[in-house]
PDB file of C-alpha atoms in Angstrom:
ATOM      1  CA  UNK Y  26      -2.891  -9.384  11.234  1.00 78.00           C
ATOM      2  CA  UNK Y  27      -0.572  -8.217  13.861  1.00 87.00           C
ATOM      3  CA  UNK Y  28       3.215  -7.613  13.659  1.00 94.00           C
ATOM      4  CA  UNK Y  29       5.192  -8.044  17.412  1.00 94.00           C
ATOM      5  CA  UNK Y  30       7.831  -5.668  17.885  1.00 94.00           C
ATOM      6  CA  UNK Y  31      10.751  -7.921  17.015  1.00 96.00           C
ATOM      7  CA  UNK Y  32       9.077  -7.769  13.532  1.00 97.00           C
ATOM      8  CA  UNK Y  33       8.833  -4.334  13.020  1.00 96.00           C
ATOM      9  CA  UNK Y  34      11.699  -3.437  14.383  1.00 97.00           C
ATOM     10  CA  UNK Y  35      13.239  -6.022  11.467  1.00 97.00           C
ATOM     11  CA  UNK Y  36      11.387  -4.766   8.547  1.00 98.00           C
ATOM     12  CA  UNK Y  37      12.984  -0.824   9.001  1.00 98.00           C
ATOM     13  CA  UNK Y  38      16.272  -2.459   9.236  1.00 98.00           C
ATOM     14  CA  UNK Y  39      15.438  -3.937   5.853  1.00 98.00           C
ATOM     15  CA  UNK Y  40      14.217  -0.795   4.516  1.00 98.00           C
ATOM     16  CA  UNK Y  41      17.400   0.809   5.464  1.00 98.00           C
ATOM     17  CA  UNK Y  42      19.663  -1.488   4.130  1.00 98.00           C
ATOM     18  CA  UNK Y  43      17.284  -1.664   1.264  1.00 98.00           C
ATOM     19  CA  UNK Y  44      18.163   2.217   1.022  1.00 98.00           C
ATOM     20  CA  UNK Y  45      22.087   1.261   1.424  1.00 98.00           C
ATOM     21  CA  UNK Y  46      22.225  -1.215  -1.237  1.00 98.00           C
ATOM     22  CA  UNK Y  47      19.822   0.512  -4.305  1.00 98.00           C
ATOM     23  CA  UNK Y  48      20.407   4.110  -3.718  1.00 98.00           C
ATOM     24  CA  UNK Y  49      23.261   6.147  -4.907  1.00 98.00           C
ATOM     25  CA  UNK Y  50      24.645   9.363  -3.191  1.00 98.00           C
ATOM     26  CA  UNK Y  51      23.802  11.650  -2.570  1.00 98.00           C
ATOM     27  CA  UNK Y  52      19.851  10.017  -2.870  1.00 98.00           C
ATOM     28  CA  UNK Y  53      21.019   7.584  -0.467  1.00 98.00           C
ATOM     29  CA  UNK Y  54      21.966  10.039   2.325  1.00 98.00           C
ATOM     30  CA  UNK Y  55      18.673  12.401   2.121  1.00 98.00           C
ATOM     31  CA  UNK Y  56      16.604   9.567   2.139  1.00 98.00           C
ATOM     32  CA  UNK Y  57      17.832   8.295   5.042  1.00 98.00           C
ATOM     33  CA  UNK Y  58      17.856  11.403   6.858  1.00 98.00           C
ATOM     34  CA  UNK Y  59      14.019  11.974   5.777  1.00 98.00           C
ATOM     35  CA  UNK Y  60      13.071   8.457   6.533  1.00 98.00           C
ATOM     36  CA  UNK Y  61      15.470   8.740  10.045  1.00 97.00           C
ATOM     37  CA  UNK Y  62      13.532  11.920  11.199  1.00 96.00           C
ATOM     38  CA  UNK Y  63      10.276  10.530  10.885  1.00 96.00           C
ATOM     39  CA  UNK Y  64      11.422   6.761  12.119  1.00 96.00           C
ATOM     40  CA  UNK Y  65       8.774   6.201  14.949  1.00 93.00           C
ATOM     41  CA  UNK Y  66       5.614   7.564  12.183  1.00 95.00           C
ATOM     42  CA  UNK Y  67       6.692   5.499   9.581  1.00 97.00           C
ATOM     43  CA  UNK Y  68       7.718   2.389  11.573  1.00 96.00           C
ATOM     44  CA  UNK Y  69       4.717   2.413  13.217  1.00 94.00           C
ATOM     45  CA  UNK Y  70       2.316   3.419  10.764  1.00 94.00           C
ATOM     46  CA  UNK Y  71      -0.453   1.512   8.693  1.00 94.00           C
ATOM     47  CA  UNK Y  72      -0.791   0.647   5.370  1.00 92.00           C
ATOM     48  CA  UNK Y  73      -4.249   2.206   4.788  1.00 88.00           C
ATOM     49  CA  UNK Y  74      -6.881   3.006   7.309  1.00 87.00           C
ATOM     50  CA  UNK Y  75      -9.284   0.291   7.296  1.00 82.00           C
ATOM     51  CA  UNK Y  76      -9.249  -3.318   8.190  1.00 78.00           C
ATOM     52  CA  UNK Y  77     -10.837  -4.259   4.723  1.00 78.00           C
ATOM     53  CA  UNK Y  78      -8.239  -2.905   2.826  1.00 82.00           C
ATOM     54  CA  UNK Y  79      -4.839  -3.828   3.020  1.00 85.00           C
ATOM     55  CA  UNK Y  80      -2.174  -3.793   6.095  1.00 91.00           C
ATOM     56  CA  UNK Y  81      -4.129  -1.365   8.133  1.00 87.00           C
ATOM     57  CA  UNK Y  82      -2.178  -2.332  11.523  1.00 92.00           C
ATOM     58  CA  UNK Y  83       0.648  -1.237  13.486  1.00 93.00           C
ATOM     59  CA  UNK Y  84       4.226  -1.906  10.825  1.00 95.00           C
ATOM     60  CA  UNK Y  85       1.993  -2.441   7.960  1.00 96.00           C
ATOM     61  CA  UNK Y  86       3.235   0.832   5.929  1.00 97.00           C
ATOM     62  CA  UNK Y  87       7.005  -0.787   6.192  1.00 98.00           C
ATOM     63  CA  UNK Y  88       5.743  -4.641   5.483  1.00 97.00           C
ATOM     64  CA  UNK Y  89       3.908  -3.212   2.462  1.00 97.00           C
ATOM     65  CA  UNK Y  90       6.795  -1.397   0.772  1.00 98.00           C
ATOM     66  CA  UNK Y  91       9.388  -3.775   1.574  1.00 98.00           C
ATOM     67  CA  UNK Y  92       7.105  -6.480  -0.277  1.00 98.00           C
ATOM     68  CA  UNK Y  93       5.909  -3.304  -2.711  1.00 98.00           C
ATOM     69  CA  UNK Y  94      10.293  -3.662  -3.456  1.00 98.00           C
ATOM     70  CA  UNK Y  95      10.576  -7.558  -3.667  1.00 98.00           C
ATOM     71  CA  UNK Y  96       7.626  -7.541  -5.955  1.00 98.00           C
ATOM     72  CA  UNK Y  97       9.326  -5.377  -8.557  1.00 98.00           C
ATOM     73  CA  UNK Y  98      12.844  -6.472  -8.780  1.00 98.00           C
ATOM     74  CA  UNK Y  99      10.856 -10.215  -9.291  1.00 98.00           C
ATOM     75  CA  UNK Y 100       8.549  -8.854 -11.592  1.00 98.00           C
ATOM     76  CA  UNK Y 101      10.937  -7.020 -13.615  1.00 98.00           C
ATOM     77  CA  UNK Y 102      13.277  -9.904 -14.045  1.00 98.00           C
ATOM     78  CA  UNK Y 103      10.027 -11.626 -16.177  1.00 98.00           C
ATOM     79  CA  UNK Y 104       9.778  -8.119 -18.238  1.00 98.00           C
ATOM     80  CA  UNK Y 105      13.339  -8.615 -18.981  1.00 98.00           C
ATOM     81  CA  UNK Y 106      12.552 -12.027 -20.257  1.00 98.00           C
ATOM     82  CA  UNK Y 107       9.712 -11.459 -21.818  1.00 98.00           C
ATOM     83  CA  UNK Y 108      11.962  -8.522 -24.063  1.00 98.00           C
ATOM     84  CA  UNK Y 109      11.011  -5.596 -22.441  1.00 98.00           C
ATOM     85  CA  UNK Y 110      13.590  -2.477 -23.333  1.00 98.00           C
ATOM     86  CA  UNK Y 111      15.423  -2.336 -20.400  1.00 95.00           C
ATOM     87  CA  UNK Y 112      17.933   0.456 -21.436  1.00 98.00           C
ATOM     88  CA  UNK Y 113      14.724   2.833 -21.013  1.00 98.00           C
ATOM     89  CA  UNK Y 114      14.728   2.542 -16.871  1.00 98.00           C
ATOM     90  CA  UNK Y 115      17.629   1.825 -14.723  1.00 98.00           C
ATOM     91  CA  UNK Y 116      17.331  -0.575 -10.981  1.00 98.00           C
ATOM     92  CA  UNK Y 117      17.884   2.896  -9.177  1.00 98.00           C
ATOM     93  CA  UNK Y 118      14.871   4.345 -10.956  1.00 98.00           C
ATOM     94  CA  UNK Y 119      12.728   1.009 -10.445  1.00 98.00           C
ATOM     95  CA  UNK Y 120      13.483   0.435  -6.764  1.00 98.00           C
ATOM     96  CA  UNK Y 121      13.519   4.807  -5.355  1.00 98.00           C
ATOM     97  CA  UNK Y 122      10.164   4.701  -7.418  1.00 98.00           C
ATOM     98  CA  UNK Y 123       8.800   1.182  -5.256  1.00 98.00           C
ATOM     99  CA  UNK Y 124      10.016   2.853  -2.053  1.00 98.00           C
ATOM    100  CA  UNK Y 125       8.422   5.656  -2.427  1.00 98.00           C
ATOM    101  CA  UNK Y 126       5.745   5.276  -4.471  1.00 98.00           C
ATOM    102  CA  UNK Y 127       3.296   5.740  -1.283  1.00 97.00           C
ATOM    103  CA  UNK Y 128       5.608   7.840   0.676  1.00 98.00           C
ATOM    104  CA  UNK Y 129       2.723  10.974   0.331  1.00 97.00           C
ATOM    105  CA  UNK Y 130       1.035   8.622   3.367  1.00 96.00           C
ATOM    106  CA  UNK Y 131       3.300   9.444   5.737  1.00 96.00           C
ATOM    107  CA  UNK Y 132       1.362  13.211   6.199  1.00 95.00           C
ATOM    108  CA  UNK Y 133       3.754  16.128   6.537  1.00 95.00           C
ATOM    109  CA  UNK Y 134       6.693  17.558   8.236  1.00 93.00           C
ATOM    110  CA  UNK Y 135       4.455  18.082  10.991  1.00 94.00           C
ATOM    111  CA  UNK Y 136       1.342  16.186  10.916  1.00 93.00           C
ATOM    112  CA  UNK Y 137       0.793  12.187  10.383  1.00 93.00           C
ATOM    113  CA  UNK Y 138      -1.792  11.314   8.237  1.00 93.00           C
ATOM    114  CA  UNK Y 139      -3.403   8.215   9.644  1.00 90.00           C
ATOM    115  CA  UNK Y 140      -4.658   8.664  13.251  1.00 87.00           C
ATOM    116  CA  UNK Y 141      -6.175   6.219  16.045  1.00 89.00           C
ATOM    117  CA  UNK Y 142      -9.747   6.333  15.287  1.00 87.00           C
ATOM    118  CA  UNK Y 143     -11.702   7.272  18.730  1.00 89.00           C
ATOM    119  CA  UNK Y 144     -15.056   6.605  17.283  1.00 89.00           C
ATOM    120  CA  UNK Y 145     -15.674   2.977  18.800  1.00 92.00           C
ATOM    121  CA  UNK Y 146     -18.697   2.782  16.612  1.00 91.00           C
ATOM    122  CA  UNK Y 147     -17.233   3.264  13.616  1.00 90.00           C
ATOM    123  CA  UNK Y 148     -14.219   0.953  14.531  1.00 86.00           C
ATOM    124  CA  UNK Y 149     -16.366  -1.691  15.477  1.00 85.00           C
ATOM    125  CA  UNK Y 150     -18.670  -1.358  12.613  1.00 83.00           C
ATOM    126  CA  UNK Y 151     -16.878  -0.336   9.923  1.00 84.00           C
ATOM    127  CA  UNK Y 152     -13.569  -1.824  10.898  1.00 82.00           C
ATOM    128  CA  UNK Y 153     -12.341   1.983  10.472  1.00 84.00           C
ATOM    129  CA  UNK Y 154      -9.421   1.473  13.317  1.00 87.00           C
ATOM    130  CA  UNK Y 155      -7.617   4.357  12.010  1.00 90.00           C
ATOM    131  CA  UNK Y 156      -9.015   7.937  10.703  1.00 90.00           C
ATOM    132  CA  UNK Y 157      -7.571  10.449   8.191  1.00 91.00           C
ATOM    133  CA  UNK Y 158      -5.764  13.868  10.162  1.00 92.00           C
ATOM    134  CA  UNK Y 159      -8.050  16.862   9.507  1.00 92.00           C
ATOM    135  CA  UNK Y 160      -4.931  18.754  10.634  1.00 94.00           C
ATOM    136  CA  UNK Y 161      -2.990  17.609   7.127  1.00 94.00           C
ATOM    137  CA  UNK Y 162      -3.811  19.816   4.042  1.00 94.00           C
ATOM    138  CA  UNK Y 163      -5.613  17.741   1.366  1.00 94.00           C
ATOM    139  CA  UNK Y 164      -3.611  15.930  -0.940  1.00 95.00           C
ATOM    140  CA  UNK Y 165      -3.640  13.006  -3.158  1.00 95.00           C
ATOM    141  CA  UNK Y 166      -0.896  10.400  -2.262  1.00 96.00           C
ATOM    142  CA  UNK Y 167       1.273  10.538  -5.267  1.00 97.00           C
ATOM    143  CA  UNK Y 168       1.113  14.293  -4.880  1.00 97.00           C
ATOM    144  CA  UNK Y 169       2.446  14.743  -1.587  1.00 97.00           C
ATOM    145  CA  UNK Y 170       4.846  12.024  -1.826  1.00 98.00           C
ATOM    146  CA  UNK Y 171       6.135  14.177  -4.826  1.00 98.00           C
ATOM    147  CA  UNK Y 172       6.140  17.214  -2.843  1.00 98.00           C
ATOM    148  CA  UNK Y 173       7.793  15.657   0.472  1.00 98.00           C
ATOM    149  CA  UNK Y 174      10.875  14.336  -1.694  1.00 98.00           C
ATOM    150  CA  UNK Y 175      11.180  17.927  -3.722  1.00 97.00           C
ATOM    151  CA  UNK Y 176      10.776  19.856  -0.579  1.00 97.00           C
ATOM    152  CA  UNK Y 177      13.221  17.749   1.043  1.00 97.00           C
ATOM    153  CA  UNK Y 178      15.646  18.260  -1.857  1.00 98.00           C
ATOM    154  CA  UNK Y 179      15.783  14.667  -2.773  1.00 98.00           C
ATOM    155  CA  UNK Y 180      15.579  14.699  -7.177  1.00 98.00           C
ATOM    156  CA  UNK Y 181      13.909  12.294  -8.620  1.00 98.00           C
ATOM    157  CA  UNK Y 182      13.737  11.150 -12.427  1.00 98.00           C
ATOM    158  CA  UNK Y 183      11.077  11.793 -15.229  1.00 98.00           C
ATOM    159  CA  UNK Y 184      10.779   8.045 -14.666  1.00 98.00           C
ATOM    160  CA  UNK Y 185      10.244   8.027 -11.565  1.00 98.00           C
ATOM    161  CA  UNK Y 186       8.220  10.938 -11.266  1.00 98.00           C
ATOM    162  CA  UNK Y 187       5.129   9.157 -13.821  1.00 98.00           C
ATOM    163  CA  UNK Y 188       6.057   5.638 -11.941  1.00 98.00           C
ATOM    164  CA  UNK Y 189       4.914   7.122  -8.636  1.00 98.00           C
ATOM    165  CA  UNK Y 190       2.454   9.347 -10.044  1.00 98.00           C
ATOM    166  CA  UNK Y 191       0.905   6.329 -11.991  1.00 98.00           C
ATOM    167  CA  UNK Y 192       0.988   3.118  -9.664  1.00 97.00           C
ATOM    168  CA  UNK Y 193      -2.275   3.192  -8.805  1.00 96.00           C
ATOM    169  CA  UNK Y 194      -2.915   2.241 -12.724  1.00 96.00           C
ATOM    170  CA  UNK Y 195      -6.127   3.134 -14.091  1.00 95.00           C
ATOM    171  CA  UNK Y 196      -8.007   2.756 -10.300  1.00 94.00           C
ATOM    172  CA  UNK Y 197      -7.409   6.206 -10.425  1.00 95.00           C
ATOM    173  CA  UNK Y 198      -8.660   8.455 -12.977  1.00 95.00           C
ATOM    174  CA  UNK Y 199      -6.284  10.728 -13.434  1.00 94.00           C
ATOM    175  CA  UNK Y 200      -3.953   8.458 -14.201  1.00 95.00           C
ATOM    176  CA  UNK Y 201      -5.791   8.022 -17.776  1.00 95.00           C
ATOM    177  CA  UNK Y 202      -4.096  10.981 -19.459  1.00 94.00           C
ATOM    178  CA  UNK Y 203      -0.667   8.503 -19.335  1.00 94.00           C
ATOM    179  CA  UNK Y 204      -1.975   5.326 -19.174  1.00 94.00           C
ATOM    180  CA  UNK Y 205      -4.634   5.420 -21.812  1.00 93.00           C
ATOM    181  CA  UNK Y 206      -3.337   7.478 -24.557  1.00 88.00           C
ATOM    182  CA  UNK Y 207      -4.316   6.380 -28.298  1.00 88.00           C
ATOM    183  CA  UNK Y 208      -1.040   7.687 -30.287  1.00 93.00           C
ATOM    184  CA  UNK Y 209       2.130   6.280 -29.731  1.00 93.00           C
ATOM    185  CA  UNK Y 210       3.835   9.702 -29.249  1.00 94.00           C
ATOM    186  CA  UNK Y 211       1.381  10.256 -25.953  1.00 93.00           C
ATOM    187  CA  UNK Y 212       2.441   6.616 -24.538  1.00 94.00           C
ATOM    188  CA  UNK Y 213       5.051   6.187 -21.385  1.00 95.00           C
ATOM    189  CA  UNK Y 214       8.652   6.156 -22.788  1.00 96.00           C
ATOM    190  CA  UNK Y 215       9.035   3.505 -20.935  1.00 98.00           C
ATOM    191  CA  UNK Y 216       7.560   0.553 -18.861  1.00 98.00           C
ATOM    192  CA  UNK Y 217       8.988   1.524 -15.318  1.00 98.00           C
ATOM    193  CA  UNK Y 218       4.562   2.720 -14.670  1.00 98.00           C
ATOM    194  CA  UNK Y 219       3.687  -0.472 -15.509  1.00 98.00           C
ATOM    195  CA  UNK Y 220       6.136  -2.776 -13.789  1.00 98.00           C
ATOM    196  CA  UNK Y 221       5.494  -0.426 -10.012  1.00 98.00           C
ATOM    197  CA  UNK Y 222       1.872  -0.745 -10.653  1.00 98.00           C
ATOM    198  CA  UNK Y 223       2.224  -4.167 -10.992  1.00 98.00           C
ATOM    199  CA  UNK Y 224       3.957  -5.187  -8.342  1.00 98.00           C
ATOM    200  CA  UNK Y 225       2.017  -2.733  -5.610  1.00 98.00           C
ATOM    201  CA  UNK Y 226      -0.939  -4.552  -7.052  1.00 97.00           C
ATOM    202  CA  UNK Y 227       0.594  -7.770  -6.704  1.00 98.00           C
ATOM    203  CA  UNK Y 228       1.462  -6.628  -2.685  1.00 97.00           C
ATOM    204  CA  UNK Y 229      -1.819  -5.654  -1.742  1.00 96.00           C
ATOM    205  CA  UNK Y 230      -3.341  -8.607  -3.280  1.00 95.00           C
ATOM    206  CA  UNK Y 231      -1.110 -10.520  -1.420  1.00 95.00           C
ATOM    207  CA  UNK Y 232      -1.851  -8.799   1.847  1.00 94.00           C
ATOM    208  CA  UNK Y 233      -4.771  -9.357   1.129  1.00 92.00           C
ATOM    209  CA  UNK Y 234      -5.199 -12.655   1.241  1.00 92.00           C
ATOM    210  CA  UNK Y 235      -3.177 -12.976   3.987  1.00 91.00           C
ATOM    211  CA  UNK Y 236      -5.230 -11.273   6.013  1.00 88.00           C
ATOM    212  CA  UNK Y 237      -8.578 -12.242   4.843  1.00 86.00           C
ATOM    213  CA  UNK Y 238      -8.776 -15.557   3.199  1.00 89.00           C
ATOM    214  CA  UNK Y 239      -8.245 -17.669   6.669  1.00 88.00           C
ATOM    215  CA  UNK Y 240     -11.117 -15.732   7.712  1.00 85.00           C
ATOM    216  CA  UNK Y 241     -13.129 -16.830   4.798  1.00 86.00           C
ATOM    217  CA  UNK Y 242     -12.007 -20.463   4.954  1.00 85.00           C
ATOM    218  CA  UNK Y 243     -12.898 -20.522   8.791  1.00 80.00           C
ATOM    219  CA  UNK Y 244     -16.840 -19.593   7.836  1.00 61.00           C
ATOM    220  CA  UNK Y 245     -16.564 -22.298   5.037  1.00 48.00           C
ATOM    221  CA  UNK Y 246     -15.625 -24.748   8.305  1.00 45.00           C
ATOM    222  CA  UNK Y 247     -17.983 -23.704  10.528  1.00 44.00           C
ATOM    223  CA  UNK Y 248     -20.875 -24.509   8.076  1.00 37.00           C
ATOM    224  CA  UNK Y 249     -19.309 -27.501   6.854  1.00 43.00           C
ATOM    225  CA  UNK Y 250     -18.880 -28.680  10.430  1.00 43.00           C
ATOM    226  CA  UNK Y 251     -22.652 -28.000  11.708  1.00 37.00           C
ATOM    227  CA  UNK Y 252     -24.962 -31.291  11.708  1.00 33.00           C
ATOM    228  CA  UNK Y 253     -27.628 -30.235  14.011  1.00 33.00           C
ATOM    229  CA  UNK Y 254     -31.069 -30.472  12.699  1.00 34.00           C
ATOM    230  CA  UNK Y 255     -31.991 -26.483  13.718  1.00 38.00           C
ATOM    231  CA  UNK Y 256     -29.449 -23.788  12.629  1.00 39.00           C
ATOM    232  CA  UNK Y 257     -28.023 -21.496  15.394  1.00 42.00           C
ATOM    233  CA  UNK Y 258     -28.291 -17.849  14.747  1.00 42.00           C
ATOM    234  CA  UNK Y 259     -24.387 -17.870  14.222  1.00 48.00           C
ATOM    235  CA  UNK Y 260     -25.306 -20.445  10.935  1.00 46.00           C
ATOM    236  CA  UNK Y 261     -28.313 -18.103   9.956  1.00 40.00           C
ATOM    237  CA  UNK Y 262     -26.083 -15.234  10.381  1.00 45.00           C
ATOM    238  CA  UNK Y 263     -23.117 -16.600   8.168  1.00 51.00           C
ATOM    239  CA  UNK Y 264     -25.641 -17.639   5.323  1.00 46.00           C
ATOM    240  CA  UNK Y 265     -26.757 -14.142   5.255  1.00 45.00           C
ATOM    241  CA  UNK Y 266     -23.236 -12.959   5.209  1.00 48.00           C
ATOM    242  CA  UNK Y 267     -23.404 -14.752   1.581  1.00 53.00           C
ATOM    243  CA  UNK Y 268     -24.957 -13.026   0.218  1.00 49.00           C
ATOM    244  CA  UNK Y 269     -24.555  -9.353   0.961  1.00 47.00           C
ATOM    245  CA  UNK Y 270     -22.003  -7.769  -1.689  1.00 46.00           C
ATOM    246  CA  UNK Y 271     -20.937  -4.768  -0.128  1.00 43.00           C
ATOM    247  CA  UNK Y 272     -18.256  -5.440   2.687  1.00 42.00           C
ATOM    248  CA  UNK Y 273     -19.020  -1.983   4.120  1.00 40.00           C
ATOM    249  CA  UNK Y 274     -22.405  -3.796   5.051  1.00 37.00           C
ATOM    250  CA  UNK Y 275     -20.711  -7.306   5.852  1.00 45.00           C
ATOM    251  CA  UNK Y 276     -18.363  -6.108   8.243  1.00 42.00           C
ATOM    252  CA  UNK Y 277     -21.452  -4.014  10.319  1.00 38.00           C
ATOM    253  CA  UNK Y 278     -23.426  -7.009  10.477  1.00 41.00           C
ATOM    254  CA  UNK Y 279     -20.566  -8.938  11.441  1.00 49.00           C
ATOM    255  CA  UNK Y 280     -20.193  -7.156  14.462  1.00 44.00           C
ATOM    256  CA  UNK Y 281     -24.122  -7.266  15.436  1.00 42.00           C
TER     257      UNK Y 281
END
C-alpha cells in the first residue's frame, strides 16, 4: 500500500480540521501546536513497523487515526442505539481519546520512534521495512502518549486517560486489571474503553484487508489459472505457502 503525496498531504489537513471541529480551547490550540511542531514525523510516519501488520508505509500513522476517528463517531452512534449511557462520556472525550490514543508512537521531543530499517535482510525477509529507535527510552505506547500530552500541558480526562490506556483491549495484559474485573464497583464507569477499542480494532482490521487480501486473492488466481500437466516451482511454492501458519515464516519463504 502506498500513499502519493497529494494523499498525505490531504489526510493532515483532515486531521487538523478534525482538531478544529472536536476540540475545545484551549485543547484545541496545544494540540495543534504539538502536532504542528512535529508535522513532517507524524505526516510521514508509519502505522507500525512491519509490512504484516497494519499501515506500515509512508502516511500510514495519519490514514490510521483519521479512520481510528471515523470508526468511533460510527460506532458510537450504534452504542447510542443500542442504549448505551451516553451522559457518562462526552464527543470531546470520545474523539481527543481516538486521536490520540496511539500518539506515544510518535517517539519523543527529540527522537522518532520508527526508523528506516538498513538491514536489507531483514527487510526483505521479514518485511521489517522500518526498525524501532534505540535512541528513544523504552516505553509502552499508551504510556508515552500519556506522558507526551502531560508534558506538553495538554489535560486530559479520567475518561480519556483509561480509553487510551485501554484500546488495545485485552491484547494487552495489563489492560486486565480494567477490563476484566469481577465486581461491579472495579468495572469502567463508563463505555468510552470499549467503544476506542472497538473502533481501532475495527481500523486495523480494515487496513488490513486492504492491504493483504488482494494479495491473497491473486495466489487463489494463479492456482486456479494453471492447467499445465507439471507444476512450476512458483505452483509448488504457493501450495507450500498453505500451509505454513506462522507469517513470520511465510513472508521469508516468500522472498526465496
Amino acid at each position: 500500500m502506498k500513499l502519493t503525496a497529494e494523499q498525505i498531504q490531504n489526510n493532515w489537513m483532515d486531521l487538523e480540521e478534525t482538531i478544529k471541529v472536536f476540540i475545545s480551547e484551549p485543547r484545541r490550540s496545544q494540540l495543534l501546536d504539538l502536532y504542528s511542531r512535529h508535522s513532517e514525523r507524524i505526516m510521514m510516519m508509519p502505522a507500525s513497523y512491519k509490512k504484516e501488520y497494519h499501515n506500515a508505509f509512508p502516511g500510514g500513522y495519519v490514514d490510521h487515526i483519521l479512520r481510528v476517528v471515523d470508526c468511533a463517531l460510527k460506532l458510537n452512534n450504534v452504542w447510542v442505539e443500542m442504549g448505551v449511557d451516553e451522559s457518562t462520556y462526552t464527543k470531546e472525550e470520545l474523539v481527543f481519546s481516538a486521536l490520540n490514543h496511539d500518539l506515544g508512537k510518535i517517539g519523543d521531543e527529540e527522537h522518532e520512534s520508527y526508523i528506516p530499517q538498513t538491514d536489507q535482510w531483514r527487510k526483505d525477509k521479514l518485511g521489517e521495512d522500518y526498525t524501532f529507535n534505540s535512541k528513544l527510552a523504552f516505553a509502552s505506547v499508551p504510556d508515552r502518549g500519556l506522558f507526551l500530552l502531560q508534558s506538553n500541558g495538554i489535560q486530559y480526562s479520567f475518561n480519556e486517560m483509561i480509553a487510551i490506556q485501554t484500546h488495545d483491549g485485552l491484547y494487552d495484559d495489563g489492560n486486565k486489571k480494567y477490563l476484566m474485573a469481577w465486581t461491579p464497583e472495579q468495572r469502567p464507569r463508563t463505555s468510552l474503553p470499549f467503544i476506542i477499542h472497538q473502533a481501532d480494532l475495527m481500523a486495523s482490521r480494515i487496513e488490513f484487508e486492504r492491504e493483504w487480501l488482494p494479495k491473497f486473492k491473486g495466489e487463489v488466481k494463479k492456482v486456479n489459472n494453471f492447467t499445465a500437466t507439471k507444476a512450476p516451482k512458483q505452483t509448488i511454492k504457493t501450495k507450500t505457502l498453505s500451509n505454513v501458519q506462522s507469517e513470520g515464516l511465510m513472508n521469508l519463504l516468500n522472498n526465496l
